[in-house]
C-alpha cells in the first residue's frame, strides 16, 4: 500500500498536498483499491467555496458511487480535466495524474487536524 509521508490524509480517504496557499486533493491508494476500477469522476463545485467535510463531488466505480469530502474549507479553483478522458488514472496513479481538485484554502489551522501518514496507516490497518 502506497502512503506517501509528505502528504496529509482524512478519515474519508482523501489525500492532501499543500502547495503554498493551495491544496491539491485526491483519493488514496487504499480508497482506489477498495473502489475498484474507476469509470467516472464528477466535480461540479469548481469556483464554489465550501466548508471542510462538505461533499465536493463523486467518484464512480464499476459497482459503486462514493462521495468525495472536502478536507479543508476553501474555494475549489481547479478540477483535473484529464480525469474526464482518463478516470482510470485515479487507479494507476492516485497521487500523481489521478489528483482531483485544487483548493484555495481559507483556514490553515485546519491542516493540523488532518492525519499524518502514520495515523492514516493505523486507520486502515496497514
Short mmCIF file of N, CA, C and O in Angstrom, two decimals:
data_model
loop_
_atom_site.label_atom_id
_atom_site.label_comp_id
_atom_site.label_asym_id
_atom_site.label_seq_id
_atom_site.Cartn_x
_atom_site.Cartn_y
_atom_site.Cartn_z
N UNK A 1 0.85 -1.19 0.00
CA UNK A 1 0.00 0.00 0.00
C UNK A 1 0.89 1.24 0.00
O UNK A 1 1.75 1.40 0.86
N UNK A 2 0.67 2.12 -0.95
CA UNK A 2 1.46 3.34 -1.09
C UNK A 2 0.82 4.46 -0.28
O UNK A 2 -0.30 4.87 -0.58
N UNK A 3 1.54 4.94 0.75
CA UNK A 3 1.05 6.03 1.60
C UNK A 3 2.20 7.03 1.78
O UNK A 3 2.97 6.94 2.73
N UNK A 4 2.36 7.98 0.84
CA UNK A 4 3.48 8.92 0.91
C UNK A 4 3.51 9.72 2.21
O UNK A 4 2.48 10.22 2.66
N UNK A 5 4.69 9.84 2.78
CA UNK A 5 4.84 10.51 4.07
C UNK A 5 4.69 12.03 3.98
O UNK A 5 4.40 12.67 4.98
N UNK A 6 4.87 12.61 2.79
CA UNK A 6 4.80 14.07 2.68
C UNK A 6 3.37 14.60 2.55
O UNK A 6 3.14 15.80 2.55
N UNK A 7 2.40 13.70 2.49
CA UNK A 7 1.01 14.11 2.33
C UNK A 7 0.28 14.06 3.67
O UNK A 7 0.74 13.44 4.62
N UNK A 8 -0.89 14.69 3.71
CA UNK A 8 -1.82 14.59 4.83
C UNK A 8 -3.01 13.79 4.34
O UNK A 8 -3.26 13.67 3.14
N UNK A 9 -3.79 13.25 5.28
CA UNK A 9 -4.89 12.35 4.93
C UNK A 9 -6.13 12.66 5.77
O UNK A 9 -6.03 13.28 6.82
N UNK A 10 -7.29 12.17 5.28
CA UNK A 10 -8.52 12.30 6.05
C UNK A 10 -9.05 10.91 6.38
O UNK A 10 -8.69 9.93 5.73
N UNK A 11 -9.96 10.86 7.34
CA UNK A 11 -10.61 9.60 7.70
C UNK A 11 -11.49 9.09 6.56
O UNK A 11 -11.85 7.92 6.52
N UNK A 12 -11.82 9.98 5.61
CA UNK A 12 -12.64 9.61 4.46
C UNK A 12 -11.79 9.19 3.26
O UNK A 12 -12.31 9.05 2.15
N UNK A 13 -10.48 9.04 3.46
CA UNK A 13 -9.55 8.50 2.47
C UNK A 13 -9.19 9.46 1.34
O UNK A 13 -8.87 9.03 0.23
N UNK A 14 -9.23 10.78 1.63
CA UNK A 14 -8.66 11.74 0.70
C UNK A 14 -7.24 12.05 1.14
O UNK A 14 -6.92 11.98 2.32
N UNK A 15 -6.39 12.39 0.17
CA UNK A 15 -5.04 12.86 0.48
C UNK A 15 -4.96 14.34 0.12
O UNK A 15 -5.72 14.82 -0.72
N UNK A 16 -4.04 15.05 0.79
CA UNK A 16 -3.89 16.48 0.60
C UNK A 16 -2.41 16.80 0.51
O UNK A 16 -1.62 16.38 1.35
N UNK A 17 -2.04 17.57 -0.52
CA UNK A 17 -0.67 18.08 -0.65
C UNK A 17 -0.76 19.60 -0.63
O UNK A 17 -1.43 20.20 -1.48
N UNK A 18 -0.11 20.22 0.34
CA UNK A 18 -0.13 21.67 0.48
C UNK A 18 0.93 22.26 -0.45
O UNK A 18 2.10 21.85 -0.41
N UNK A 19 0.51 23.21 -1.28
CA UNK A 19 1.41 23.92 -2.20
C UNK A 19 1.17 25.41 -2.03
O UNK A 19 0.38 26.00 -2.76
N UNK A 20 1.83 26.01 -1.03
CA UNK A 20 1.61 27.42 -0.74
C UNK A 20 0.22 27.63 -0.18
O UNK A 20 -0.18 27.00 0.79
N UNK A 21 -0.58 28.51 -0.85
CA UNK A 21 -1.94 28.75 -0.37
C UNK A 21 -2.96 27.87 -1.07
O UNK A 21 -4.17 28.06 -0.94
N UNK A 22 -2.47 26.87 -1.81
CA UNK A 22 -3.34 25.89 -2.45
C UNK A 22 -3.14 24.52 -1.84
O UNK A 22 -2.05 24.20 -1.34
N UNK A 23 -4.18 23.70 -1.93
CA UNK A 23 -4.09 22.30 -1.52
C UNK A 23 -4.58 21.45 -2.69
O UNK A 23 -5.64 21.73 -3.27
N UNK A 24 -3.79 20.45 -3.07
CA UNK A 24 -4.17 19.50 -4.10
C UNK A 24 -4.80 18.31 -3.39
O UNK A 24 -4.28 17.84 -2.37
N UNK A 25 -5.92 17.81 -3.92
CA UNK A 25 -6.68 16.75 -3.25
C UNK A 25 -6.97 15.61 -4.22
O UNK A 25 -7.28 15.84 -5.39
N UNK A 26 -6.88 14.39 -3.70
CA UNK A 26 -7.27 13.20 -4.45
C UNK A 26 -7.70 12.14 -3.47
O UNK A 26 -7.82 12.40 -2.27
N UNK A 27 -7.93 10.92 -3.97
CA UNK A 27 -8.23 9.82 -3.06
C UNK A 27 -7.00 8.93 -2.94
O UNK A 27 -6.17 8.86 -3.84
N UNK A 28 -6.90 8.26 -1.83
CA UNK A 28 -5.71 7.47 -1.52
C UNK A 28 -5.65 6.18 -2.32
O UNK A 28 -6.64 5.72 -2.88
N UNK A 29 -4.47 5.60 -2.32
CA UNK A 29 -4.25 4.30 -2.95
C UNK A 29 -5.18 3.26 -2.32
O UNK A 29 -5.77 2.44 -3.02
N UNK A 30 -5.34 3.33 -1.01
CA UNK A 30 -6.26 2.41 -0.32
C UNK A 30 -7.68 2.58 -0.85
O UNK A 30 -8.36 1.60 -1.16
N UNK A 31 -8.14 3.83 -0.97
CA UNK A 31 -9.50 4.09 -1.42
C UNK A 31 -9.73 3.58 -2.83
O UNK A 31 -10.75 2.93 -3.10
N UNK A 32 -8.79 3.86 -3.73
CA UNK A 32 -8.99 3.42 -5.11
C UNK A 32 -8.99 1.89 -5.21
O UNK A 32 -9.72 1.32 -5.98
N UNK A 33 -8.18 1.23 -4.35
CA UNK A 33 -8.15 -0.23 -4.40
C UNK A 33 -9.45 -0.82 -3.85
O UNK A 33 -9.92 -1.86 -4.32
N UNK A 34 -10.05 -0.16 -2.86
CA UNK A 34 -11.33 -0.61 -2.31
C UNK A 34 -12.47 -0.39 -3.31
O UNK A 34 -13.38 -1.20 -3.38
N UNK A 35 -12.42 0.71 -4.05
CA UNK A 35 -13.47 1.02 -5.01
C UNK A 35 -13.42 0.13 -6.25
O UNK A 35 -14.44 -0.19 -6.83
N UNK A 36 -12.23 -0.22 -6.66
CA UNK A 36 -12.08 -0.98 -7.91
C UNK A 36 -11.90 -0.04 -9.08
O UNK A 36 -11.51 1.12 -8.92
N UNK A 37 -12.23 -0.50 -10.26
CA UNK A 37 -11.99 0.28 -11.48
C UNK A 37 -12.84 1.55 -11.51
O UNK A 37 -14.08 1.49 -11.55
N UNK A 38 -12.16 2.70 -11.51
CA UNK A 38 -12.83 4.00 -11.56
C UNK A 38 -13.26 4.27 -13.01
O UNK A 38 -12.45 4.18 -13.93
N UNK A 39 -14.54 4.62 -13.19
CA UNK A 39 -15.04 4.88 -14.54
C UNK A 39 -15.44 6.34 -14.74
O UNK A 39 -15.60 6.78 -15.88
N UNK A 40 -15.60 7.11 -13.65
CA UNK A 40 -16.03 8.49 -13.80
C UNK A 40 -15.75 9.26 -12.52
O UNK A 40 -15.96 8.74 -11.42
N UNK A 41 -15.29 10.50 -12.67
CA UNK A 41 -15.12 11.41 -11.53
C UNK A 41 -15.93 12.66 -11.85
O UNK A 41 -15.76 13.27 -12.91
N UNK A 42 -16.84 13.02 -10.96
CA UNK A 42 -17.69 14.19 -11.17
C UNK A 42 -17.43 15.23 -10.10
O UNK A 42 -17.54 14.94 -8.91
N UNK A 43 -17.07 16.43 -10.55
CA UNK A 43 -16.87 17.57 -9.66
C UNK A 43 -17.56 18.76 -10.32
O UNK A 43 -17.11 19.24 -11.36
N UNK A 44 -18.67 19.19 -9.74
CA UNK A 44 -19.40 20.34 -10.28
C UNK A 44 -19.34 21.53 -9.34
O UNK A 44 -20.19 22.41 -9.39
N UNK A 45 -18.31 21.56 -8.48
CA UNK A 45 -18.22 22.61 -7.47
C UNK A 45 -17.05 23.58 -7.72
O UNK A 45 -16.70 24.35 -6.84
N UNK A 46 -16.47 23.55 -8.92
CA UNK A 46 -15.38 24.49 -9.23
C UNK A 46 -15.93 25.91 -9.11
O UNK A 46 -17.06 26.20 -9.51
N UNK A 47 -15.12 26.79 -8.54
CA UNK A 47 -15.45 28.19 -8.26
C UNK A 47 -16.42 28.36 -7.10
O UNK A 47 -16.89 29.47 -6.84
N UNK A 48 -16.74 27.28 -6.40
CA UNK A 48 -17.58 27.38 -5.20
C UNK A 48 -16.70 27.34 -3.96
O UNK A 48 -15.64 26.72 -3.96
N UNK A 49 -17.16 27.99 -2.91
CA UNK A 49 -16.50 27.95 -1.61
C UNK A 49 -17.31 27.04 -0.70
O UNK A 49 -18.51 27.24 -0.52
N UNK A 50 -16.64 26.01 -0.18
CA UNK A 50 -17.30 25.02 0.67
C UNK A 50 -16.56 24.92 2.00
O UNK A 50 -15.39 25.28 2.11
N UNK A 51 -17.26 24.37 2.99
CA UNK A 51 -16.66 24.12 4.28
C UNK A 51 -16.01 22.74 4.29
O UNK A 51 -16.40 21.86 3.53
N UNK A 52 -15.04 22.55 5.16
CA UNK A 52 -14.42 21.25 5.35
C UNK A 52 -15.50 20.21 5.62
O UNK A 52 -16.50 20.51 6.29
N UNK A 53 -15.32 19.03 5.08
CA UNK A 53 -16.21 17.89 5.24
C UNK A 53 -17.48 17.95 4.38
O UNK A 53 -18.29 17.03 4.42
N UNK A 54 -17.66 19.02 3.59
CA UNK A 54 -18.79 19.04 2.66
C UNK A 54 -18.44 18.20 1.44
O UNK A 54 -17.27 18.02 1.09
N UNK A 55 -19.46 17.70 0.76
CA UNK A 55 -19.25 16.90 -0.45
C UNK A 55 -18.89 17.83 -1.61
O UNK A 55 -19.59 18.80 -1.87
N UNK A 56 -17.76 17.52 -2.27
CA UNK A 56 -17.35 18.34 -3.42
C UNK A 56 -17.53 17.62 -4.74
O UNK A 56 -17.40 18.22 -5.81
N UNK A 57 -17.85 16.34 -4.71
CA UNK A 57 -18.03 15.59 -5.94
C UNK A 57 -18.25 14.12 -5.64
O UNK A 57 -18.45 13.74 -4.48
N UNK A 58 -18.21 13.31 -6.71
CA UNK A 58 -18.37 11.87 -6.55
C UNK A 58 -17.37 11.15 -7.45
O UNK A 58 -16.90 11.69 -8.45
N UNK A 59 -17.06 9.94 -7.04
CA UNK A 59 -16.23 9.07 -7.86
C UNK A 59 -17.05 7.80 -8.09
O UNK A 59 -17.64 7.25 -7.17
N UNK A 60 -17.11 7.40 -9.36
CA UNK A 60 -17.92 6.25 -9.74
C UNK A 60 -17.01 5.11 -10.18
O UNK A 60 -16.15 5.29 -11.04
N UNK A 61 -17.22 3.97 -9.56
CA UNK A 61 -16.52 2.75 -9.94
C UNK A 61 -17.53 1.82 -10.59
O UNK A 61 -18.73 2.13 -10.65
N UNK A 62 -17.06 0.70 -11.06
CA UNK A 62 -17.95 -0.23 -11.78
C UNK A 62 -19.16 -0.61 -10.93
O UNK A 62 -20.27 -0.67 -11.42
N UNK A 63 -18.96 -0.82 -9.63
CA UNK A 63 -20.04 -1.34 -8.78
C UNK A 63 -20.59 -0.35 -7.76
O UNK A 63 -21.50 -0.69 -7.02
N UNK A 64 -20.03 0.87 -7.69
CA UNK A 64 -20.47 1.78 -6.63
C UNK A 64 -20.18 3.24 -6.99
O UNK A 64 -19.37 3.52 -7.88
N UNK A 65 -20.84 4.15 -6.29
CA UNK A 65 -20.57 5.58 -6.38
C UNK A 65 -20.27 6.05 -4.96
O UNK A 65 -21.00 5.73 -4.03
N UNK A 66 -19.18 6.81 -4.79
CA UNK A 66 -18.81 7.31 -3.47
C UNK A 66 -18.69 8.83 -3.50
O UNK A 66 -18.19 9.41 -4.47
N UNK A 67 -19.14 9.46 -2.41
CA UNK A 67 -19.00 10.90 -2.27
C UNK A 67 -17.54 11.24 -1.97
O UNK A 67 -16.81 10.46 -1.35
N UNK A 68 -17.15 12.44 -2.39
CA UNK A 68 -15.82 12.98 -2.09
C UNK A 68 -16.01 14.14 -1.13
O UNK A 68 -16.83 15.03 -1.37
N UNK A 69 -15.25 14.14 -0.03
CA UNK A 69 -15.41 15.14 1.02
C UNK A 69 -14.23 16.10 1.04
O UNK A 69 -13.08 15.68 0.99
N UNK A 70 -14.54 17.39 1.13
CA UNK A 70 -13.51 18.42 1.14
C UNK A 70 -12.73 18.38 2.45
O UNK A 70 -13.33 18.46 3.52
N UNK A 71 -11.41 18.25 2.38
CA UNK A 71 -10.62 18.15 3.62
C UNK A 71 -10.39 19.48 4.32
O UNK A 71 -10.15 19.52 5.52
N UNK A 72 -10.44 20.59 3.57
CA UNK A 72 -10.19 21.92 4.11
C UNK A 72 -11.22 22.89 3.56
O UNK A 72 -11.61 22.78 2.39
N UNK A 73 -11.65 23.83 4.36
CA UNK A 73 -12.56 24.87 3.88
C UNK A 73 -11.85 25.73 2.85
O UNK A 73 -10.67 26.05 3.01
N UNK A 74 -12.59 26.11 1.80
CA UNK A 74 -12.00 27.00 0.82
C UNK A 74 -12.70 26.94 -0.51
O UNK A 74 -13.73 26.27 -0.67
N UNK A 75 -12.12 27.66 -1.49
CA UNK A 75 -12.68 27.72 -2.83
C UNK A 75 -12.03 26.67 -3.72
O UNK A 75 -10.80 26.57 -3.77
N UNK A 76 -12.84 25.92 -4.41
CA UNK A 76 -12.32 24.94 -5.37
C UNK A 76 -11.98 25.71 -6.63
O UNK A 76 -12.86 26.26 -7.30
N UNK A 77 -10.68 25.79 -6.93
CA UNK A 77 -10.22 26.63 -8.04
C UNK A 77 -9.89 25.85 -9.30
O UNK A 77 -9.76 26.45 -10.37
N UNK A 78 -9.76 24.53 -9.20
CA UNK A 78 -9.41 23.76 -10.39
C UNK A 78 -9.85 22.31 -10.23
O UNK A 78 -9.75 21.74 -9.16
N UNK A 79 -10.32 21.74 -11.34
CA UNK A 79 -10.61 20.32 -11.45
C UNK A 79 -9.63 19.73 -12.45
O UNK A 79 -9.32 20.35 -13.46
N UNK A 80 -9.15 18.54 -12.17
CA UNK A 80 -8.22 17.86 -13.07
C UNK A 80 -9.01 17.37 -14.29
O UNK A 80 -9.58 16.28 -14.27
N UNK A 81 -9.01 18.17 -15.34
CA UNK A 81 -9.79 17.83 -16.53
C UNK A 81 -9.28 16.58 -17.24
O UNK A 81 -10.00 15.97 -18.03
N UNK A 82 -8.05 16.17 -16.95
CA UNK A 82 -7.54 14.93 -17.51
C UNK A 82 -8.35 13.72 -17.08
O UNK A 82 -8.35 12.69 -17.77
N UNK A 83 -9.07 13.84 -15.97
CA UNK A 83 -9.89 12.73 -15.49
C UNK A 83 -11.13 12.51 -16.34
O UNK A 83 -11.73 11.44 -16.28
N UNK A 84 -11.51 13.52 -17.11
CA UNK A 84 -12.69 13.35 -17.97
C UNK A 84 -12.44 12.28 -19.02
O UNK A 84 -13.32 11.48 -19.32
N UNK A 85 -11.24 12.27 -19.59
CA UNK A 85 -10.90 11.27 -20.62
C UNK A 85 -10.20 10.04 -20.05
O UNK A 85 -10.18 9.00 -20.69
N UNK A 86 -9.62 10.19 -18.86
CA UNK A 86 -8.82 9.10 -18.30
C UNK A 86 -9.08 8.94 -16.80
O UNK A 86 -8.17 9.12 -15.98
N UNK A 87 -10.32 8.59 -16.41
CA UNK A 87 -10.60 8.43 -14.97
C UNK A 87 -9.80 7.29 -14.35
O UNK A 87 -9.58 7.28 -13.14
N UNK A 88 -9.31 6.37 -15.19
CA UNK A 88 -8.52 5.24 -14.69
C UNK A 88 -7.20 5.69 -14.06
O UNK A 88 -6.59 4.92 -13.32
N UNK A 89 -6.76 6.92 -14.33
CA UNK A 89 -5.51 7.39 -13.73
C UNK A 89 -5.64 7.49 -12.21
O UNK A 89 -4.64 7.46 -11.50
N UNK A 90 -6.88 7.57 -11.70
CA UNK A 90 -7.07 7.53 -10.24
C UNK A 90 -6.61 6.17 -9.71
O UNK A 90 -6.03 6.08 -8.63
N UNK A 91 -6.83 5.11 -10.48
CA UNK A 91 -6.38 3.77 -10.09
C UNK A 91 -4.87 3.61 -10.29
O UNK A 91 -4.17 3.11 -9.41
N UNK A 92 -4.38 4.04 -11.43
CA UNK A 92 -2.98 3.77 -11.78
C UNK A 92 -1.99 4.73 -11.13
O UNK A 92 -0.84 4.37 -10.90
N UNK A 93 -2.42 5.96 -10.82
CA UNK A 93 -1.51 6.96 -10.28
C UNK A 93 -2.27 7.92 -9.36
O UNK A 93 -2.41 9.10 -9.66
N UNK A 94 -2.80 7.40 -8.22
CA UNK A 94 -3.68 8.22 -7.38
C UNK A 94 -3.03 9.47 -6.82
O UNK A 94 -3.72 10.46 -6.57
N UNK A 95 -1.70 9.47 -6.63
CA UNK A 95 -1.03 10.63 -6.05
C UNK A 95 -0.39 11.53 -7.09
O UNK A 95 0.21 12.55 -6.75
N UNK A 96 -0.51 11.17 -8.35
CA UNK A 96 0.07 11.96 -9.43
C UNK A 96 -1.01 12.39 -10.40
O UNK A 96 -1.80 13.29 -10.11
N UNK A 97 -1.07 11.72 -11.55
CA UNK A 97 -2.04 12.08 -12.60
C UNK A 97 -3.48 11.95 -12.14
O UNK A 97 -4.37 12.56 -12.72
N UNK A 98 -3.73 11.20 -11.07
CA UNK A 98 -5.09 10.99 -10.57
C UNK A 98 -5.59 12.02 -9.57
O UNK A 98 -6.65 11.82 -8.97
N UNK A 99 -4.84 13.12 -9.37
CA UNK A 99 -5.34 14.16 -8.46
C UNK A 99 -6.69 14.66 -8.97
O UNK A 99 -6.99 14.55 -10.16
N UNK A 100 -7.51 15.22 -8.07
CA UNK A 100 -8.87 15.60 -8.45
C UNK A 100 -9.12 17.10 -8.48
O UNK A 100 -9.64 17.61 -9.46
N UNK A 101 -8.80 17.78 -7.39
CA UNK A 101 -9.08 19.22 -7.33
C UNK A 101 -7.94 19.97 -6.68
O UNK A 101 -7.09 19.38 -6.00
N UNK A 102 -7.96 21.29 -6.88
CA UNK A 102 -7.11 22.21 -6.13
C UNK A 102 -8.02 23.19 -5.40
O UNK A 102 -9.00 23.68 -5.96
N UNK A 103 -7.67 23.42 -4.13
CA UNK A 103 -8.46 24.30 -3.26
C UNK A 103 -7.59 25.48 -2.84
O UNK A 103 -6.43 25.29 -2.47
N UNK A 104 -8.17 26.67 -2.85
CA UNK A 104 -7.54 27.81 -2.19
C UNK A 104 -8.14 27.82 -0.78
O UNK A 104 -9.26 28.27 -0.57
N UNK A 105 -7.39 27.23 0.15
CA UNK A 105 -7.96 27.04 1.49
C UNK A 105 -7.96 28.34 2.27
O UNK A 105 -7.16 29.25 2.03
N UNK A 106 -8.90 28.43 3.22
CA UNK A 106 -9.12 29.68 3.95
C UNK A 106 -8.71 29.62 5.42
O UNK A 106 -8.66 30.65 6.07
N UNK A 107 -8.43 28.43 5.93
CA UNK A 107 -8.11 28.30 7.35
C UNK A 107 -6.96 27.31 7.52
O UNK A 107 -7.18 26.10 7.60
N UNK A 108 -5.74 27.84 7.58
CA UNK A 108 -4.56 26.97 7.67
C UNK A 108 -4.56 26.12 8.94
O UNK A 108 -3.95 25.05 8.96
N UNK A 109 -5.27 26.55 9.98
CA UNK A 109 -5.29 25.76 11.22
C UNK A 109 -5.97 24.40 11.01
O UNK A 109 -5.73 23.46 11.75
N UNK A 110 -6.81 24.29 9.97
CA UNK A 110 -7.47 23.01 9.70
C UNK A 110 -6.47 21.94 9.25
O UNK A 110 -6.76 20.75 9.39
N UNK A 111 -5.33 22.35 8.74
CA UNK A 111 -4.32 21.39 8.29
C UNK A 111 -3.87 20.51 9.47
O UNK A 111 -3.62 19.33 9.31
N UNK A 112 -3.82 21.12 10.65
CA UNK A 112 -3.35 20.41 11.84
C UNK A 112 -4.25 19.24 12.23
O UNK A 112 -3.80 18.29 12.87
N UNK A 113 -5.53 19.28 11.86
CA UNK A 113 -6.44 18.19 12.24
C UNK A 113 -6.41 17.03 11.23
O UNK A 113 -7.05 16.00 11.46
N UNK A 114 -5.68 17.19 10.14
CA UNK A 114 -5.55 16.11 9.16
C UNK A 114 -4.62 15.04 9.70
O UNK A 114 -3.81 15.28 10.59
N UNK A 115 -4.71 13.85 9.14
CA UNK A 115 -3.91 12.72 9.61
C UNK A 115 -2.54 12.69 8.95
O UNK A 115 -2.41 12.98 7.76
N UNK A 116 -1.54 12.32 9.72
CA UNK A 116 -0.22 12.05 9.17
C UNK A 116 -0.25 10.70 8.46
O UNK A 116 -1.22 9.94 8.59
N UNK A 117 0.81 10.38 7.73
CA UNK A 117 0.87 9.07 7.08
C UNK A 117 0.80 7.95 8.12
O UNK A 117 0.13 6.94 7.90
N UNK A 118 1.45 8.13 9.26
CA UNK A 118 1.43 7.10 10.30
C UNK A 118 0.03 6.91 10.88
O UNK A 118 -0.43 5.79 11.09
N UNK A 119 -0.67 8.02 11.13
CA UNK A 119 -2.03 7.93 11.67
C UNK A 119 -2.97 7.31 10.63
O UNK A 119 -3.87 6.54 11.00
N UNK A 120 -2.76 7.61 9.36
CA UNK A 120 -3.60 7.02 8.32
C UNK A 120 -3.35 5.52 8.21
O UNK A 120 -4.30 4.75 8.04
N UNK A 121 -2.11 5.10 8.36
CA UNK A 121 -1.79 3.67 8.34
C UNK A 121 -2.52 2.94 9.46
O UNK A 121 -3.05 1.84 9.27
N UNK A 122 -2.59 3.55 10.64
CA UNK A 122 -3.32 2.96 11.76
C UNK A 122 -4.81 2.86 11.41
O UNK A 122 -5.45 1.83 11.64
N UNK A 123 -5.35 3.92 10.81
CA UNK A 123 -6.77 3.95 10.44
C UNK A 123 -7.14 2.79 9.52
O UNK A 123 -8.18 2.15 9.72
N UNK A 124 -6.30 2.51 8.54
CA UNK A 124 -6.63 1.47 7.56
C UNK A 124 -6.04 0.11 7.92
O UNK A 124 -6.22 -0.87 7.19
N UNK A 125 -5.31 0.05 9.04
CA UNK A 125 -4.74 -1.22 9.47
C UNK A 125 -3.56 -1.69 8.62
O UNK A 125 -3.34 -2.89 8.46
N UNK A 126 -2.80 -0.71 8.09
CA UNK A 126 -1.65 -1.06 7.24
C UNK A 126 -0.40 -1.27 8.06
O UNK A 126 -0.23 -0.72 9.11
#
